[in-house]
Short mmCIF file of C-alpha atoms in Angstrom, two decimals:
data_model
loop_
_atom_site.label_atom_id
_atom_site.label_comp_id
_atom_site.label_asym_id
_atom_site.label_seq_id
_atom_site.Cartn_x
_atom_site.Cartn_y
_atom_site.Cartn_z
CA MET A 255 209.36 189.70 -34.80
CA PHE A 256 206.90 188.02 -36.60
CA SER A 257 205.76 189.01 -39.83
CA ARG A 258 201.12 187.70 -39.80
CA ARG A 259 201.50 185.68 -42.58
CA GLN A 260 203.19 183.42 -39.92
CA LEU A 261 201.48 184.17 -37.15
CA ARG A 262 198.74 183.11 -38.97
CA ILE A 263 199.96 179.83 -39.57
CA ARG A 264 200.76 179.48 -35.35
CA VAL A 265 197.54 179.84 -34.85
CA MET A 266 196.72 177.53 -38.17
CA GLN A 267 198.93 175.06 -35.70
CA ALA A 268 197.65 176.13 -32.47
CA LEU A 269 193.97 175.13 -33.59
CA TYR A 270 195.41 171.98 -35.44
CA ALA A 271 196.51 170.67 -32.26
CA PHE A 272 193.57 171.43 -30.18
CA LEU A 273 191.16 170.67 -32.13
CA SER A 274 192.74 167.71 -33.24
CA GLN A 275 193.06 166.15 -29.41
CA GLY A 276 189.34 166.42 -29.10
CA GLY A 277 189.33 170.21 -28.13
CA GLY A 278 189.72 170.99 -24.56
CA LYS A 279 188.30 174.70 -22.80
CA PRO A 280 189.55 177.73 -25.29
CA ARG A 281 191.56 179.12 -22.76
CA GLU A 282 193.91 176.96 -22.46
CA GLY A 283 194.23 176.36 -26.25
CA VAL A 284 194.84 179.89 -26.46
CA ARG A 285 197.54 179.87 -23.58
CA GLU A 286 199.90 177.02 -25.59
CA LEU A 287 199.23 179.38 -28.68
CA LEU A 288 200.84 182.11 -26.53
CA LYS A 289 203.55 179.96 -25.41
CA SER A 290 204.29 177.92 -29.06
CA ILE A 291 205.11 181.57 -29.48
CA ASP A 292 207.44 182.03 -26.64
CA LYS A 293 209.05 179.63 -27.80
CA ALA A 294 209.57 180.45 -31.24
CA PHE A 295 211.81 183.11 -30.03
CA GLU A 296 214.24 180.55 -28.22
CA LEU A 297 214.33 179.07 -31.59
CA TYR A 298 215.77 182.42 -32.11
CA CYS A 299 218.06 182.71 -30.13
CA PHE A 300 219.64 178.85 -30.31
CA LEU A 301 220.02 179.42 -34.17
CA LEU A 302 222.03 182.39 -33.77
CA LEU A 303 223.58 180.45 -31.54
CA LEU A 304 224.44 177.74 -33.25
CA LEU A 305 226.13 180.16 -35.71
CA LYS A 306 227.57 182.21 -33.31
CA GLU A 307 229.29 179.16 -32.76
CA THR A 308 230.24 178.32 -35.80
CA TYR A 309 231.77 180.81 -36.86
CA GLN A 310 234.47 181.49 -33.13
CA TYR A 311 234.83 177.39 -34.11
CA ALA A 312 236.77 178.48 -36.95
CA LEU A 313 238.39 180.70 -35.04
CA LEU A 314 239.81 177.95 -33.43
CA ASP A 315 240.26 176.03 -37.19
CA ARG A 316 242.98 178.85 -37.89
CA ASP A 317 244.45 178.74 -34.26
CA LEU A 318 245.30 174.35 -34.44
CA GLY A 319 246.00 174.98 -37.64
CA LEU A 320 249.02 177.88 -36.11
CA ALA A 321 249.72 175.28 -33.63
CA LYS A 322 250.62 172.70 -35.15
CA ASN A 323 253.80 170.28 -35.14
CA ILE A 324 254.10 169.45 -38.75
CA PRO A 325 252.05 172.52 -40.86
CA THR A 326 251.13 172.84 -44.16
CA GLU A 327 252.08 176.59 -46.46
CA GLU A 328 247.96 176.40 -45.69
CA ASP A 329 248.38 176.54 -41.56
CA GLN A 330 251.24 179.20 -41.73
CA ASN A 331 249.83 181.55 -43.44
CA PRO A 332 245.84 181.12 -43.26
CA ASN A 333 242.75 183.10 -45.03
CA ASN A 334 241.93 185.04 -41.94
CA ARG A 335 239.08 186.43 -44.69
CA PHE A 336 236.07 184.53 -42.33
CA ILE A 337 237.75 185.34 -40.08
CA GLU A 338 237.21 189.16 -40.45
CA ASN A 339 233.75 188.31 -41.12
CA GLU A 340 232.63 191.87 -39.76
CA ALA A 341 228.96 190.39 -39.41
CA LEU A 342 229.61 187.29 -37.26
CA LYS A 343 232.43 190.13 -35.27
CA ALA A 344 230.01 191.71 -34.61
CA LEU A 345 227.23 188.32 -33.57
CA ALA A 346 229.60 187.51 -31.57
CA THR A 347 230.25 189.99 -29.88
CA HIS A 348 227.12 190.79 -29.17
CA LYS A 349 226.40 190.37 -25.11
CA PRO A 350 222.53 190.66 -24.76
CA LEU A 351 222.66 187.27 -27.29
CA ASP A 352 224.65 185.62 -24.64
CA THR A 353 222.40 187.16 -21.32
CA LEU A 354 219.64 185.88 -23.30
CA CYS A 355 220.94 182.42 -24.52
CA ASN A 356 221.87 181.74 -19.54
CA LYS A 357 218.56 182.92 -19.23
CA LEU A 358 216.52 180.98 -21.20
CA GLY A 359 218.76 178.26 -20.62
CA LEU A 360 220.75 177.79 -24.42
CA ILE A 361 224.33 177.19 -22.95
CA TRP A 362 226.68 175.59 -25.39
CA ASN A 363 228.56 172.55 -24.19
CA PRO A 364 232.78 173.33 -25.03
CA GLU A 365 232.79 169.38 -26.08
CA ASP A 366 229.87 169.19 -28.60
CA GLU A 367 231.87 168.69 -32.14
CA LEU A 368 228.13 170.20 -34.11
CA PRO A 369 229.10 173.76 -34.74
CA LYS A 370 232.46 172.10 -35.54
CA LYS A 371 230.74 169.57 -38.26
CA ILE A 372 228.52 172.85 -39.74
CA PHE A 373 231.87 174.53 -39.95
CA ILE A 374 233.71 171.73 -42.35
CA GLU A 375 231.16 170.96 -44.01
CA PHE A 376 230.95 174.62 -44.81
CA LYS A 377 234.74 175.60 -45.78
CA LYS A 378 234.02 172.47 -48.84
CA SER A 379 231.66 174.07 -50.51
CA GLU A 380 232.56 176.09 -53.11
CA GLN A 381 230.38 179.81 -51.48
CA TYR A 382 233.21 179.68 -49.26
CA ASN A 383 236.56 179.03 -51.24
CA ALA A 384 235.04 181.26 -54.16
CA TYR A 385 234.68 184.43 -51.01
CA LEU A 386 238.02 183.51 -49.30
CA LYS A 387 239.35 184.42 -53.59
CA SER A 388 237.64 187.75 -54.16
CA GLU A 389 238.98 189.98 -54.82
CA THR A 390 236.53 192.93 -53.41
CA THR A 391 236.02 193.26 -49.58
CA SER A 392 232.63 194.99 -48.37
CA ILE A 393 230.03 193.85 -45.49
CA HIS A 394 227.69 192.84 -48.15
CA GLU A 395 229.75 190.05 -49.35
CA ASP A 396 230.08 189.74 -44.88
CA VAL A 397 226.21 189.59 -44.88
CA GLU A 398 225.55 186.91 -47.75
CA ILE A 399 228.40 184.21 -46.83
CA ALA A 400 226.83 184.51 -43.08
CA VAL A 401 223.81 183.97 -44.95
CA THR A 402 224.71 180.94 -46.80
CA LEU A 403 226.20 179.30 -44.00
CA PHE A 404 223.37 179.66 -42.84
CA ARG A 405 220.41 178.16 -44.95
CA SER A 406 222.59 176.40 -47.33
CA PHE A 407 224.56 173.96 -44.14
CA LEU A 408 223.58 175.05 -40.31
CA VAL A 409 219.53 174.79 -41.01
CA PRO A 410 219.46 171.56 -43.30
CA HIS A 411 222.35 170.12 -40.99
CA GLU A 412 220.18 166.53 -39.43
CA LEU A 413 222.28 166.94 -36.69
CA VAL A 414 220.43 170.22 -36.14
CA LEU A 415 216.91 169.58 -36.86
CA GLN A 416 217.46 166.04 -34.41
CA ILE A 417 218.45 168.94 -31.53
CA VAL A 418 215.02 171.14 -32.50
CA ASP A 419 213.08 167.58 -32.33
CA GLU A 420 214.81 166.77 -29.28
CA ARG A 421 214.37 169.65 -27.47
CA SER A 422 211.05 170.94 -27.17
CA VAL A 423 207.62 169.68 -29.26
CA TYR A 424 207.30 173.49 -29.90
CA TRP A 425 210.20 174.00 -32.12
CA GLU A 426 209.28 170.93 -34.54
CA SER A 427 207.59 172.58 -36.28
CA GLY A 428 208.89 176.32 -36.19
CA VAL A 429 213.18 176.18 -37.89
CA GLU A 430 210.86 176.83 -41.81
CA SER A 431 208.79 179.60 -40.35
CA MET A 432 212.34 180.85 -38.72
CA THR A 433 214.84 180.48 -40.89
CA PRO A 434 213.15 183.78 -42.78
CA ILE A 435 213.51 186.07 -39.30
CA VAL A 436 217.52 184.79 -38.43
CA VAL A 437 217.71 185.32 -41.68
CA GLY A 438 216.25 189.33 -42.02
CA THR A 439 219.20 189.07 -38.18
CA ILE A 440 221.97 188.31 -39.46
CA LYS A 441 220.85 191.14 -42.94
CA SER A 442 221.08 193.46 -39.94
CA LEU A 443 224.27 192.98 -38.45
CA LYS A 444 225.55 195.73 -41.76
CA ASN A 445 224.15 197.94 -39.51
CA SER A 446 225.78 199.56 -36.39
CA ASN A 447 223.04 199.81 -34.17
CA TRP A 448 221.82 196.48 -34.93
CA LYS A 449 219.10 194.46 -32.29
CA LEU A 450 217.91 191.38 -31.63
CA HIS A 451 213.94 190.63 -31.92
CA ALA A 452 211.96 191.70 -29.19
CA LYS A 453 210.90 188.66 -27.12
CA LYS A 454 207.16 189.77 -26.64
CA ILE A 455 205.11 190.73 -29.50
CA ASP A 456 203.40 193.65 -29.48
CA LYS A 457 199.99 194.39 -28.17
CA ASP A 458 198.51 194.45 -31.60
CA ASP A 459 199.91 191.12 -32.50
CA GLU A 460 198.28 189.56 -29.00
CA ASP A 461 194.97 190.86 -29.99
CA PHE A 462 195.08 189.57 -33.77
CA ILE A 463 196.47 186.49 -32.67
CA LYS A 464 193.89 185.37 -29.58
CA MET A 465 190.73 187.11 -31.61
CA LEU A 466 191.76 184.75 -34.51
CA PHE A 467 192.00 180.97 -32.57
CA GLU A 468 188.69 181.90 -30.58
CA THR A 469 186.40 183.28 -33.07
CA THR A 470 187.48 180.00 -35.25
CA LEU A 471 186.90 177.58 -32.49
CA GLN A 472 183.75 179.72 -30.88
CA ASN A 473 182.40 178.81 -34.59
CA ASN A 474 183.94 176.78 -35.65
CA GLU A 475 180.56 174.59 -36.31
CA GLU A 476 178.22 178.02 -38.03
CA TYR A 477 181.94 178.52 -40.84
CA ALA A 478 181.42 174.47 -41.43
CA LYS A 479 177.39 174.57 -41.55
CA TYR A 480 179.29 177.91 -45.04
CA ILE A 481 181.54 175.51 -46.30
CA GLY A 482 179.14 172.15 -46.55
CA ASP A 483 176.53 174.38 -48.52
CA LYS A 484 178.83 176.03 -51.28
CA SER A 485 180.78 172.23 -50.87
CA LYS A 486 177.29 169.83 -52.11
CA ASN A 487 179.04 168.41 -55.24
CA TRP A 488 181.65 167.87 -52.71
CA GLU A 489 181.68 164.97 -49.91
CA THR A 490 182.61 166.76 -47.05
CA ASP A 491 184.79 164.31 -45.43
CA ARG A 492 186.63 163.34 -47.96
CA ILE A 493 187.73 167.20 -47.84
CA ALA A 494 191.21 167.53 -46.04
CA SER A 495 190.95 168.98 -42.54
CA MET A 496 193.47 171.17 -43.37
CA ASP A 497 192.13 172.73 -46.34
CA ILE A 498 188.39 173.13 -43.92
CA LEU A 499 190.46 174.11 -41.05
CA LEU A 500 191.69 177.27 -43.06
CA MET A 501 188.59 178.14 -44.73
CA LYS A 502 187.58 178.23 -41.18
CA MET A 503 190.09 180.29 -40.24
CA ALA A 504 189.73 183.06 -43.64
CA ILE A 505 185.55 183.69 -42.53
CA SER A 506 186.97 184.54 -39.18
CA GLU A 507 189.50 187.31 -40.67
CA ILE A 508 186.72 188.01 -42.89
CA LEU A 509 183.61 188.64 -40.56
CA ASN A 510 185.41 189.35 -37.20
CA PHE A 511 188.73 192.32 -38.19
CA SER A 512 187.40 194.70 -41.08
CA ASP A 513 190.60 196.39 -40.02
CA ILE A 514 192.07 193.25 -42.80
CA PRO A 515 190.74 193.96 -45.90
CA THR A 516 188.69 191.23 -47.44
CA LYS A 517 191.04 190.48 -50.27
CA VAL A 518 193.60 190.22 -48.30
CA SER A 519 192.30 187.76 -46.29
CA LEU A 520 191.90 185.28 -49.27
CA ASN A 521 195.05 185.65 -50.49
CA GLU A 522 196.56 184.61 -47.54
CA TYR A 523 195.03 181.44 -46.74
CA ILE A 524 195.19 180.62 -50.70
CA GLU A 525 199.45 181.04 -50.81
CA LEU A 526 198.58 179.11 -47.08
CA SER A 527 196.69 176.32 -48.45
CA LYS A 528 200.37 176.54 -51.56
CA GLN A 529 202.56 175.37 -48.39
CA PHE A 530 200.05 172.68 -46.12
CA SER A 531 198.13 171.49 -48.58
CA ALA A 532 197.73 169.57 -51.55
CA PRO A 533 198.40 170.84 -55.02
CA GLN A 534 194.35 170.69 -55.99
CA SER A 535 193.57 171.95 -52.38
CA LYS A 536 194.78 175.42 -53.63
CA SER A 537 191.85 176.16 -56.44
CA PHE A 538 189.25 174.34 -54.86
CA ILE A 539 189.60 176.77 -51.08
CA ASN A 540 189.89 179.57 -53.38
CA GLY A 541 186.16 178.87 -55.86
CA ILE A 542 184.27 177.82 -52.26
CA LEU A 543 185.96 181.05 -50.57
CA ASP A 544 184.38 183.21 -53.57
CA LYS A 545 181.08 182.04 -53.15
CA ILE A 546 181.15 182.28 -49.20
CA VAL A 547 182.01 186.12 -49.73
CA SER A 548 179.67 187.00 -52.44
CA ASP A 549 177.27 185.72 -49.41
CA PHE A 550 178.33 188.03 -46.99
CA ARG A 551 178.32 191.09 -49.46
#
């Protein structure tokens, strides 16, 4: 379900929270890290469920139009192109999603109008109307409009973000990292044998995140000294705490994961600095890590 980069982000967030709270028992930190992975899976299911409910509201919207006492021409002769979307039909009829959501307590209240609000906004969009008017029909187009609905209308909706913030502290920073995973699932709907992602990460990934978390913590002071020695022109207390954490994680990965090429590790943490640090941090982190790695050779 998670790429290695996404797992690194999870470890980074767990380490940042653990250290910000003054530390504690590393075992508790690992437990929280693994719990955050489980909660991320819940968020994955929630977002797919909301996409399904939004599609099902489209069906209801069509039926309400047909049932009007004074229907318009559009109500009487609805364009069913979106209703017949093969990708979304596959999602809506996928029983394992319903089973999982029920187990996780993700049950949609029929009176909740969020799916309606998302669909009404989507229905007004150029993308939706262009899709209805398209002269070609293909599963590729069905998937693309489903991705557009999810990425451009569902994910950014203020009520969705509000629910995510309120439901779980573990969900707050998860929507951005979960979006490409859900998009990947939507794209897989074109295959008749598509499946939801597995709930649990595999043993290799679990070992990776545990070891990265634990070795970074265990060698926290030693790695801080490496960084301090190579940044003598900088006052250490003026270096952003996130920059220091990313460098400590990079050092830990380079020293403790011989199966991962050093260049790969360096590139990964440079990419993370672009996402989580200040614009100028990339060059700074790259320069410091290059000096440290040179000493390891």
